[in-house]
CSV table of C-alpha atoms in Angstrom, one decimal:
chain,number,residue,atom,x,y,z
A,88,UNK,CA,-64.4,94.7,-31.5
A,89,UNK,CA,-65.6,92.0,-29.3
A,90,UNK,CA,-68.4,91.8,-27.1
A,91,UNK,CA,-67.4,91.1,-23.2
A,92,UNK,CA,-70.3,90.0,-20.8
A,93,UNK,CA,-70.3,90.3,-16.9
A,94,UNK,CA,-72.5,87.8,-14.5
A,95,UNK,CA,-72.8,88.8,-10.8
A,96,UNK,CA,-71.5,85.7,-8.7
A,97,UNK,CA,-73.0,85.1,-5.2
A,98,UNK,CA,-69.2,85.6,-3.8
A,99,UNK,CA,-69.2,88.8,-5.6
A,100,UNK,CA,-72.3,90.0,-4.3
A,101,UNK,CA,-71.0,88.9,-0.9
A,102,UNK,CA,-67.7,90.8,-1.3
A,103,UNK,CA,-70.4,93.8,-2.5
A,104,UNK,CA,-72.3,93.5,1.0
A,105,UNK,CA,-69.5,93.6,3.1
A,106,UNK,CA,-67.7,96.5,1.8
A,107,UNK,CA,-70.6,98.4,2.1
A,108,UNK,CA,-70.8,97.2,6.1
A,109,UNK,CA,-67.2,98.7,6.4
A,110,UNK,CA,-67.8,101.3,4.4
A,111,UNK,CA,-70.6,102.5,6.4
A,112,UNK,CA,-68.9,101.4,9.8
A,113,UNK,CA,-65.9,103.6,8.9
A,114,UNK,CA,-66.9,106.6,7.0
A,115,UNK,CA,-70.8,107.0,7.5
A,116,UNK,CA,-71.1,106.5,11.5
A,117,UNK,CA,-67.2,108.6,11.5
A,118,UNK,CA,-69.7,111.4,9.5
A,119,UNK,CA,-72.6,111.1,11.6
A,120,UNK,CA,-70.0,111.4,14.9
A,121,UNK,CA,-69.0,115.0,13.1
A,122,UNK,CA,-72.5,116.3,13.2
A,123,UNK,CA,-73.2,115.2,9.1
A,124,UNK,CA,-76.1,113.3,8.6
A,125,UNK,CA,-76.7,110.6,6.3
A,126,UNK,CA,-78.9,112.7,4.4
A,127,UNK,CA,-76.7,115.1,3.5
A,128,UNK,CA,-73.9,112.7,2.1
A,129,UNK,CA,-74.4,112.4,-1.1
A,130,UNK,CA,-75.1,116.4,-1.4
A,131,UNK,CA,-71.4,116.6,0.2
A,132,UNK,CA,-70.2,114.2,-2.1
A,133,UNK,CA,-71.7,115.5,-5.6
A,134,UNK,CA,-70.0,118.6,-4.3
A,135,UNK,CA,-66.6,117.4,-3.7
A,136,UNK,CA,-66.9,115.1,-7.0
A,137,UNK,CA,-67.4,119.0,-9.0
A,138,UNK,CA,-64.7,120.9,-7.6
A,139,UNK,CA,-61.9,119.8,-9.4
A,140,UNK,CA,-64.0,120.5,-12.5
A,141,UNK,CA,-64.4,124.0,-11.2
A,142,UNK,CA,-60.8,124.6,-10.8
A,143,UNK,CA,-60.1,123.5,-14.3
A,144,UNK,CA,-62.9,125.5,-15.2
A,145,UNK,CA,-61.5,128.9,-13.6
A,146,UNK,CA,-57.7,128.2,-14.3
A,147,UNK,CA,-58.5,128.1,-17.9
A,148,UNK,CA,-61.0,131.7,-17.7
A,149,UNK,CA,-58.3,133.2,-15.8
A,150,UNK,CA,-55.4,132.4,-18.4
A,151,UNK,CA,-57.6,133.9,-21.4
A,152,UNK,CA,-58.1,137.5,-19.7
């Protein structure tokens, strides 16, 4: 297996800074405008991220009884 190596560019970090401009012009301030603050973001997300999981989880206990 060969070995593959990665070197940040400054156009890539560029490309890195501006997504996170938009992304925090379009979905953080659109959040913040709903009453969710930037605090509580990532708490939302980790939750989101684990409730597929969940469902998997409780489709498979609920087929074995």
């Amino acid at each position: 297996m060969q070995e593959t190596f990665f070197r940040n560019t400054e156009e890539g970090r560029g490309i890195c800074q501006r997504h996170a401009k938009i992304r925090e012009t379009c979905l953080v301030d659109s959040l913040a405008s709903l009453g969710i603050a930037r605090e509580d973001i990532h708490r939302i997300a980790r939750a989101l991220c684990a409730v597929p999981g969940l469902c998997d989880q409780t489709s498979r206990t609920a087929a074995s009884l």
